[in-house]
mmCIF file of C-alpha atoms in Angstrom:
data_model
loop_
_atom_site.group_PDB
_atom_site.id
_atom_site.type_symbol
_atom_site.label_atom_id
_atom_site.label_comp_id
_atom_site.label_asym_id
_atom_site.label_seq_id
_atom_site.Cartn_x
_atom_site.Cartn_y
_atom_site.Cartn_z
ATOM 1 C CA MET G 1 -28.087 12.272 21.681
ATOM 2 C CA VAL G 2 -25.418 11.668 24.300
ATOM 3 C CA ARG G 3 -23.712 9.115 22.086
ATOM 4 C CA ILE G 4 -24.008 11.413 19.050
ATOM 5 C CA LEU G 5 -22.299 14.355 20.744
ATOM 6 C CA THR G 6 -19.650 12.089 22.223
ATOM 7 C CA PHE G 7 -18.859 10.749 18.769
ATOM 8 C CA ALA G 8 -18.576 14.250 17.309
ATOM 9 C CA LEU G 9 -16.298 15.409 20.107
ATOM 10 C CA ARG G 10 -14.011 12.404 19.786
ATOM 11 C CA PHE G 11 -13.717 12.988 16.065
ATOM 12 C CA CYS G 12 -12.708 16.595 16.657
ATOM 13 C CA PHE G 13 -10.049 15.598 19.175
ATOM 14 C CA TYR G 14 -8.398 13.384 16.610
ATOM 15 C CA PHE G 15 -8.472 16.114 13.966
ATOM 16 C CA PRO G 16 -4.982 17.683 13.482
ATOM 17 C CA PHE G 17 -4.249 21.180 14.745
ATOM 18 C CA THR G 18 -7.672 21.580 16.328
ATOM 19 C CA LYS G 19 -8.409 23.320 19.609
ATOM 20 C CA PHE G 20 -11.849 23.420 21.184
ATOM 21 C CA GLN G 21 -13.240 24.967 24.325
ATOM 22 C CA GLY G 22 -16.360 23.751 26.074
ATOM 23 C CA THR G 23 -17.825 22.431 29.268
ATOM 24 C CA ILE G 24 -19.009 19.038 30.416
ATOM 25 C CA SER G 25 -21.681 18.886 33.086
ATOM 26 C CA ASN G 26 -23.086 15.833 34.846
ATOM 27 C CA GLU G 27 -26.793 15.417 35.476
ATOM 28 C CA LYS G 28 -27.180 14.051 39.013
ATOM 29 C CA ARG G 29 -29.914 11.492 39.549
ATOM 30 C CA ILE G 30 -30.796 9.544 42.635
ATOM 31 C CA PHE G 31 -31.242 6.312 40.699
ATOM 32 C CA PRO G 32 -28.953 6.371 37.639
ATOM 33 C CA PHE G 33 -29.705 3.335 35.452
ATOM 34 C CA GLU G 34 -26.743 1.003 35.348
ATOM 35 C CA SER G 35 -27.317 -1.296 32.364
ATOM 36 C CA ASP G 36 -24.113 -0.980 30.363
ATOM 37 C CA ALA G 37 -22.519 1.682 32.565
ATOM 38 C CA LEU G 38 -23.101 4.403 29.979
ATOM 39 C CA SER G 39 -22.424 7.750 31.613
ATOM 40 C CA MET G 40 -25.209 10.307 31.430
ATOM 41 C CA SER G 41 -22.916 13.241 30.631
ATOM 42 C CA PHE G 42 -24.311 16.053 28.569
ATOM 43 C CA LEU G 43 -21.854 17.961 26.403
ATOM 44 C CA SER G 44 -22.427 21.678 25.925
ATOM 45 C CA LEU G 45 -21.327 22.436 22.381
ATOM 46 C CA THR G 46 -21.425 25.992 21.022
ATOM 47 C CA SER G 47 -20.541 27.666 17.781
ATOM 48 C CA ASN G 48 -17.366 28.994 19.453
ATOM 49 C CA PHE G 49 -15.898 25.506 18.997
ATOM 50 C CA ILE G 50 -15.613 26.057 15.283
ATOM 51 C CA LYS G 51 -15.008 29.803 15.293
ATOM 52 C CA GLU G 52 -12.124 29.628 17.789
ATOM 53 C CA SER G 53 -10.522 26.518 16.315
ATOM 54 C CA LYS G 54 -7.274 26.864 14.422
ATOM 55 C CA VAL G 55 -8.427 25.120 11.273
ATOM 56 C CA SER G 56 -8.944 26.123 7.691
ATOM 57 C CA ILE G 57 -12.232 27.276 6.187
ATOM 58 C CA PHE G 58 -12.620 23.867 4.564
ATOM 59 C CA HIS G 59 -12.203 22.117 7.886
ATOM 60 C CA ARG G 60 -14.778 24.428 9.491
ATOM 61 C CA TRP G 61 -17.233 23.697 6.693
ATOM 62 C CA PHE G 62 -16.627 19.958 7.012
ATOM 63 C CA LEU G 63 -17.126 20.003 10.787
ATOM 64 C CA SER G 64 -20.332 22.020 10.390
ATOM 65 C CA ILE G 65 -21.733 19.452 7.958
ATOM 66 C CA LEU G 66 -20.675 16.655 10.322
ATOM 67 C CA ALA G 67 -22.438 18.285 13.279
ATOM 68 C CA ILE G 68 -25.664 18.728 11.271
ATOM 69 C CA TRP G 69 -25.511 15.119 10.074
ATOM 70 C CA CYS G 70 -25.039 13.821 13.625
ATOM 71 C CA CYS G 71 -28.119 15.713 14.800
ATOM 72 C CA LEU G 72 -30.296 14.507 11.931
ATOM 73 C CA VAL G 73 -29.200 10.862 11.941
ATOM 74 C CA PRO G 74 -29.699 9.421 15.434
ATOM 75 C CA ILE G 75 -27.654 6.496 16.640
ATOM 76 C CA VAL G 76 -30.090 3.848 17.842
ATOM 77 C CA GLU G 77 -28.795 1.229 20.244
ATOM 78 C CA PRO G 78 -30.525 -2.095 20.955
ATOM 79 C CA ALA G 79 -32.628 -2.161 24.101
ATOM 80 C CA GLN G 80 -30.953 -3.969 26.966
ATOM 81 C CA SER G 81 -33.894 -3.873 29.360
ATOM 82 C CA TYR G 82 -35.760 -7.142 29.001
ATOM 83 C CA PRO G 83 -38.652 -6.017 31.263
ATOM 84 C CA ILE G 84 -39.681 -3.798 28.364
ATOM 85 C CA PHE G 85 -40.883 -7.010 26.661
ATOM 86 C CA ALA G 86 -43.481 -7.476 29.382
ATOM 87 C CA GLN G 87 -44.474 -3.817 29.390
ATOM 88 C CA GLN G 88 -45.071 -3.807 25.641
ATOM 89 C CA ASN G 89 -46.993 -7.080 25.444
ATOM 90 C CA TYR G 90 -49.057 -7.282 28.636
ATOM 91 C CA ALA G 91 -51.270 -4.503 29.967
ATOM 92 C CA ASN G 92 -51.358 -6.129 33.393
ATOM 93 C CA PRO G 93 -48.263 -7.928 34.733
ATOM 94 C CA ARG G 94 -50.359 -10.265 36.892
ATOM 95 C CA GLU G 95 -52.820 -12.681 35.333
ATOM 96 C CA ALA G 96 -56.085 -13.728 36.950
ATOM 97 C CA ASN G 97 -54.551 -16.996 38.151
ATOM 98 C CA GLY G 98 -51.717 -15.141 39.904
ATOM 99 C CA ARG G 99 -49.094 -15.794 37.253
ATOM 100 C CA ILE G 100 -46.566 -12.952 36.850
ATOM 101 C CA VAL G 101 -45.436 -11.984 33.341
ATOM 102 C CA CYS G 102 -41.821 -12.964 34.107
ATOM 103 C CA ALA G 103 -42.909 -16.613 33.847
ATOM 104 C CA ASN G 104 -43.867 -16.189 30.187
ATOM 105 C CA CYS G 105 -40.206 -16.017 29.147
ATOM 106 C CA HIS G 106 -38.384 -17.459 32.182
ATOM 107 C CA LEU G 107 -39.620 -21.044 32.321
ATOM 108 C CA ALA G 108 -37.816 -22.361 35.398
ATOM 109 C CA GLN G 109 -39.118 -21.763 38.913
ATOM 110 C CA LYS G 110 -37.062 -20.376 41.779
ATOM 111 C CA PRO G 111 -38.195 -18.743 45.031
ATOM 112 C CA VAL G 112 -37.968 -15.015 45.710
ATOM 113 C CA GLU G 113 -38.359 -13.210 49.019
ATOM 114 C CA ILE G 114 -39.752 -9.858 50.096
ATOM 115 C CA GLU G 115 -39.624 -8.084 53.442
ATOM 116 C CA VAL G 116 -42.011 -5.217 54.219
ATOM 117 C CA PRO G 117 -43.254 -3.662 57.467
ATOM 118 C CA GLN G 118 -46.297 -5.232 59.049
ATOM 119 C CA ALA G 119 -47.989 -1.826 59.080
ATOM 120 C CA VAL G 120 -47.112 1.648 57.810
ATOM 121 C CA LEU G 121 -48.365 5.135 58.553
ATOM 122 C CA PRO G 122 -49.950 7.252 55.809
ATOM 123 C CA ASP G 123 -47.693 9.463 53.682
ATOM 124 C CA THR G 124 -44.580 7.640 54.910
ATOM 125 C CA VAL G 125 -41.495 6.357 53.100
ATOM 126 C CA PHE G 126 -40.609 2.752 53.940
ATOM 127 C CA GLU G 127 -38.414 -0.026 52.583
ATOM 128 C CA ALA G 128 -39.458 -3.080 50.616
ATOM 129 C CA VAL G 129 -36.491 -5.456 50.548
ATOM 130 C CA VAL G 130 -36.542 -7.907 47.623
ATOM 131 C CA LYS G 131 -34.195 -10.897 47.660
ATOM 132 C CA ILE G 132 -33.449 -13.001 44.583
ATOM 133 C CA PRO G 133 -31.147 -15.758 45.881
ATOM 134 C CA TYR G 134 -29.091 -17.927 43.547
ATOM 135 C CA ASP G 135 -25.687 -19.596 43.314
ATOM 136 C CA GLN G 136 -23.454 -16.738 42.207
ATOM 137 C CA GLN G 137 -20.854 -19.160 40.853
ATOM 138 C CA VAL G 138 -23.300 -20.175 38.122
ATOM 139 C CA THR G 139 -22.810 -18.669 34.665
ATOM 140 C CA GLN G 140 -25.199 -18.386 31.748
ATOM 141 C CA VAL G 141 -25.065 -18.381 27.970
ATOM 142 C CA GLN G 142 -25.165 -14.802 26.721
ATOM 143 C CA ALA G 143 -26.725 -13.647 23.464
ATOM 144 C CA ASN G 144 -23.315 -13.769 21.749
ATOM 145 C CA GLY G 145 -22.785 -17.384 22.818
ATOM 146 C CA LYS G 146 -20.188 -16.635 25.501
ATOM 147 C CA LYS G 147 -20.463 -17.404 29.197
ATOM 148 C CA GLY G 148 -21.281 -14.581 31.570
ATOM 149 C CA ALA G 149 -22.619 -13.707 34.982
ATOM 150 C CA LEU G 150 -26.360 -13.708 35.614
ATOM 151 C CA ASN G 151 -28.485 -10.586 35.704
ATOM 152 C CA VAL G 152 -31.536 -10.200 37.907
ATOM 153 C CA GLY G 153 -34.785 -8.278 37.573
ATOM 154 C CA ALA G 154 -38.050 -7.862 39.417
ATOM 155 C CA VAL G 155 -41.639 -6.676 39.094
ATOM 156 C CA LEU G 156 -43.182 -5.401 42.333
ATOM 157 C CA ILE G 157 -46.972 -4.986 42.345
ATOM 158 C CA LEU G 158 -48.063 -2.671 45.153
ATOM 159 C CA PRO G 159 -51.604 -1.697 46.176
ATOM 160 C CA GLU G 160 -53.083 1.214 44.271
ATOM 161 C CA GLY G 161 -52.032 4.528 45.758
ATOM 162 C CA PHE G 162 -48.568 3.303 46.702
ATOM 163 C CA SER G 163 -45.653 4.420 44.524
ATOM 164 C CA VAL G 164 -41.894 4.817 44.452
ATOM 165 C CA ALA G 165 -40.811 7.562 46.831
ATOM 166 C CA PRO G 166 -39.631 10.849 45.280
ATOM 167 C CA ALA G 167 -35.933 11.583 45.629
ATOM 168 C CA GLU G 168 -36.373 14.434 48.094
ATOM 169 C CA ARG G 169 -38.320 12.187 50.495
ATOM 170 C CA ILE G 170 -35.751 9.385 50.692
ATOM 171 C CA PRO G 171 -33.491 9.462 53.786
ATOM 172 C CA GLU G 172 -29.731 9.370 53.246
ATOM 173 C CA GLU G 173 -29.442 6.020 55.012
ATOM 174 C CA MET G 174 -31.956 4.476 52.624
ATOM 175 C CA LYS G 175 -30.182 5.984 49.606
ATOM 176 C CA SER G 176 -27.009 4.119 50.539
ATOM 177 C CA LYS G 177 -28.973 0.849 50.559
ATOM 178 C CA ILE G 178 -30.592 1.562 47.204
ATOM 179 C CA LYS G 179 -27.157 2.067 45.600
ATOM 180 C CA LYS G 180 -27.594 2.909 41.917
ATOM 181 C CA LEU G 181 -30.840 1.121 41.166
ATOM 182 C CA TYR G 182 -33.371 2.829 38.928
ATOM 183 C CA PHE G 183 -37.059 2.028 39.327
ATOM 184 C CA GLN G 184 -39.619 2.720 36.636
ATOM 185 C CA PRO G 185 -43.410 2.362 36.663
ATOM 186 C CA TYR G 186 -44.867 -0.482 34.636
ATOM 187 C CA ALA G 187 -46.989 2.034 32.727
ATOM 188 C CA VAL G 188 -47.939 5.692 32.924
ATOM 189 C CA ASP G 189 -51.234 4.824 34.615
ATOM 190 C CA LYS G 190 -49.713 2.070 36.805
ATOM 191 C CA THR G 191 -47.347 3.918 39.124
ATOM 192 C CA ASN G 192 -48.022 1.325 41.835
ATOM 193 C CA ILE G 193 -46.279 -1.359 39.748
ATOM 194 C CA LEU G 194 -42.500 -1.010 39.718
ATOM 195 C CA VAL G 195 -39.996 -2.630 37.360
ATOM 196 C CA VAL G 196 -36.250 -2.898 37.858
ATOM 197 C CA GLY G 197 -33.517 -4.603 35.862
ATOM 198 C CA PRO G 198 -31.805 -6.315 34.339
ATOM 199 C CA VAL G 199 -28.950 -5.467 36.707
ATOM 200 C CA PRO G 200 -25.858 -7.455 37.770
ATOM 201 C CA GLY G 201 -26.958 -10.274 40.050
ATOM 202 C CA LYS G 202 -23.793 -10.348 42.140
ATOM 203 C CA LYS G 203 -24.398 -6.739 43.162
ATOM 204 C CA TYR G 204 -28.174 -6.609 43.303
ATOM 205 C CA SER G 205 -29.391 -10.027 44.428
ATOM 206 C CA GLU G 206 -30.895 -8.001 47.280
ATOM 207 C CA MET G 207 -32.729 -4.804 46.294
ATOM 208 C CA VAL G 208 -34.237 -2.067 48.424
ATOM 209 C CA PHE G 209 -37.352 -0.388 47.000
ATOM 210 C CA PRO G 210 -38.194 3.039 48.502
ATOM 211 C CA ILE G 211 -42.001 3.071 48.765
ATOM 212 C CA LEU G 212 -44.279 5.991 49.588
ATOM 213 C CA SER G 213 -47.582 5.107 51.252
ATOM 214 C CA PRO G 214 -50.724 7.066 50.281
ATOM 215 C CA ASN G 215 -52.570 9.480 52.521
ATOM 216 C CA PRO G 216 -56.307 8.736 52.862
ATOM 217 C CA ALA G 217 -56.838 12.288 54.127
ATOM 218 C CA THR G 218 -55.938 13.705 50.712
ATOM 219 C CA ASP G 219 -56.653 10.684 48.493
ATOM 220 C CA LYS G 220 -60.196 9.415 49.025
ATOM 221 C CA SER G 221 -59.629 6.410 46.750
ATOM 222 C CA VAL G 222 -57.534 4.638 49.415
ATOM 223 C CA SER G 223 -58.506 3.404 52.859
ATOM 224 C CA TYR G 224 -56.921 1.943 55.984
ATOM 225 C CA LEU G 225 -57.024 -1.737 55.039
ATOM 226 C CA LYS G 226 -54.874 -4.829 54.722
ATOM 227 C CA TYR G 227 -53.394 -4.986 51.221
ATOM 228 C CA PRO G 228 -51.635 -7.784 49.313
ATOM 229 C CA ILE G 229 -48.273 -7.296 47.606
ATOM 230 C CA TYR G 230 -47.157 -9.402 44.637
ATOM 231 C CA LEU G 231 -43.587 -9.967 43.495
ATOM 232 C CA GLY G 232 -42.081 -11.534 40.418
ATOM 233 C CA GLY G 233 -38.315 -11.969 40.167
ATOM 234 C CA ASN G 234 -35.955 -13.649 37.763
ATOM 235 C CA ARG G 235 -32.300 -14.442 37.473
ATOM 236 C CA GLY G 236 -30.579 -15.006 34.160
ATOM 237 C CA ARG G 237 -31.873 -14.743 30.616
ATOM 238 C CA GLY G 238 -35.194 -16.151 29.531
ATOM 239 C CA GLN G 239 -35.720 -19.215 27.397
ATOM 240 C CA ILE G 240 -38.430 -17.767 25.146
ATOM 241 C CA TYR G 241 -38.947 -14.373 23.544
ATOM 242 C CA PRO G 242 -42.428 -12.775 23.558
ATOM 243 C CA ASP G 243 -42.978 -13.763 19.918
ATOM 244 C CA GLY G 244 -42.556 -17.436 20.860
ATOM 245 C CA SER G 245 -39.089 -17.919 19.392
ATOM 246 C CA LYS G 246 -36.453 -19.633 21.514
ATOM 247 C CA SER G 247 -33.418 -17.856 22.881
ATOM 248 C CA ASN G 248 -30.016 -19.535 22.858
ATOM 249 C CA ASN G 249 -30.413 -20.138 26.604
ATOM 250 C CA THR G 250 -32.608 -23.197 26.280
ATOM 251 C CA VAL G 251 -32.652 -26.798 25.079
ATOM 252 C CA TYR G 252 -32.891 -27.350 21.333
ATOM 253 C CA ASN G 253 -34.154 -30.596 19.857
ATOM 254 C CA ALA G 254 -33.159 -31.437 16.317
ATOM 255 C CA PRO G 255 -36.172 -31.445 13.970
ATOM 256 C CA ALA G 256 -34.760 -34.524 12.218
ATOM 257 C CA ALA G 257 -32.152 -37.231 12.762
ATOM 258 C CA GLY G 258 -29.017 -36.674 10.726
ATOM 259 C CA THR G 259 -25.662 -34.916 10.560
ATOM 260 C CA ILE G 260 -24.938 -31.222 11.113
ATOM 261 C CA THR G 261 -23.299 -30.073 7.897
ATOM 262 C CA GLN G 262 -23.211 -26.303 8.323
ATOM 263 C CA ILE G 263 -23.455 -23.604 11.013
ATOM 264 C CA GLU G 264 -23.509 -19.991 9.875
ATOM 265 C CA PRO G 265 -24.711 -16.639 11.282
ATOM 266 C CA SER G 266 -28.274 -15.841 10.307
ATOM 267 C CA SER G 267 -27.981 -12.040 10.589
ATOM 268 C CA PRO G 268 -25.554 -9.342 11.765
ATOM 269 C CA LYS G 269 -27.704 -8.894 14.876
ATOM 270 C CA GLY G 270 -27.107 -12.463 16.029
ATOM 271 C CA GLY G 271 -28.455 -15.971 15.675
ATOM 272 C CA TYR G 272 -27.372 -19.014 13.698
ATOM 273 C CA ASP G 273 -28.719 -21.232 10.936
ATOM 274 C CA ILE G 274 -27.894 -24.892 11.563
ATOM 275 C CA THR G 275 -28.207 -27.193 8.557
ATOM 276 C CA ILE G 276 -28.965 -30.864 9.256
ATOM 277 C CA GLU G 277 -28.667 -33.450 6.491
ATOM 278 C CA THR G 278 -30.686 -36.631 6.929
ATOM 279 C CA SER G 279 -29.782 -40.118 5.751
ATOM 280 C CA ASN G 280 -31.848 -39.667 2.570
ATOM 281 C CA SER G 281 -29.926 -36.434 1.698
ATOM 282 C CA LEU G 282 -32.720 -34.085 2.743
ATOM 283 C CA LYS G 283 -31.587 -30.842 4.400
ATOM 284 C CA THR G 284 -33.347 -29.127 7.290
ATOM 285 C CA VAL G 285 -32.386 -25.704 8.628
ATOM 286 C CA GLU G 286 -32.937 -24.925 12.313
ATOM 287 C CA LYS G 287 -32.802 -21.263 13.332
ATOM 288 C CA ILE G 288 -31.375 -20.291 16.726
ATOM 289 C CA VAL G 289 -31.972 -16.696 17.813
#
């Protein structure tokens, strides 16, 4: 809806002899999501925009129809958050053998680090520092085929009862370390599993998770014990999509020996069809997503 109202407002600004009055207010969040740097500004539009505008009756009628159309026809943008693949396809992000869901699409192996206190008090906010080290001079192949910087993401599996700390409980010093990261639970019933990313790797190769410990005095399902913590982190795009198809960030082997005779886009959303002609004039088409 933000994009819809922004589009309508821009259109009105370009309209000749038009004057509008309104307000723009910003919704303040502790962890604004920073995927494509889309601002979360909500535009307050009222009927006074049209009534007080110096336009003809026809222009008012046209703008009214445009506003109704924008509300009824939503603008859907492609999802940029790759962790949603894991959330939609796997009920539990950690398999019985310890494998984290990140490894299903990111085939290479690199170490990640986590720093947590040795012990915490009940009902206390503490830091979990996640480090995803990599050579920041390295670039990757983006979905459009161009080179770009690497993004990073992480899945942090905490013991049951632990969760991300509410905004009002986070100290100011910790907020400055968190920067503009946004943490979301893996599922509605799995608030102890936190997902973040993809976010720019150069800025967030080290992340600070604000964690709230449970209180056994009020929650009888938790006890004073030693608990394990599991972490899965990745840097860069994956090599395989959840449906098994390859991304363009992997190695492709030709299905047959021959000559590449044609390369053309497979769809407006991306991908290519590569035609290979063999020595006996047979043609094979390899799809690259």
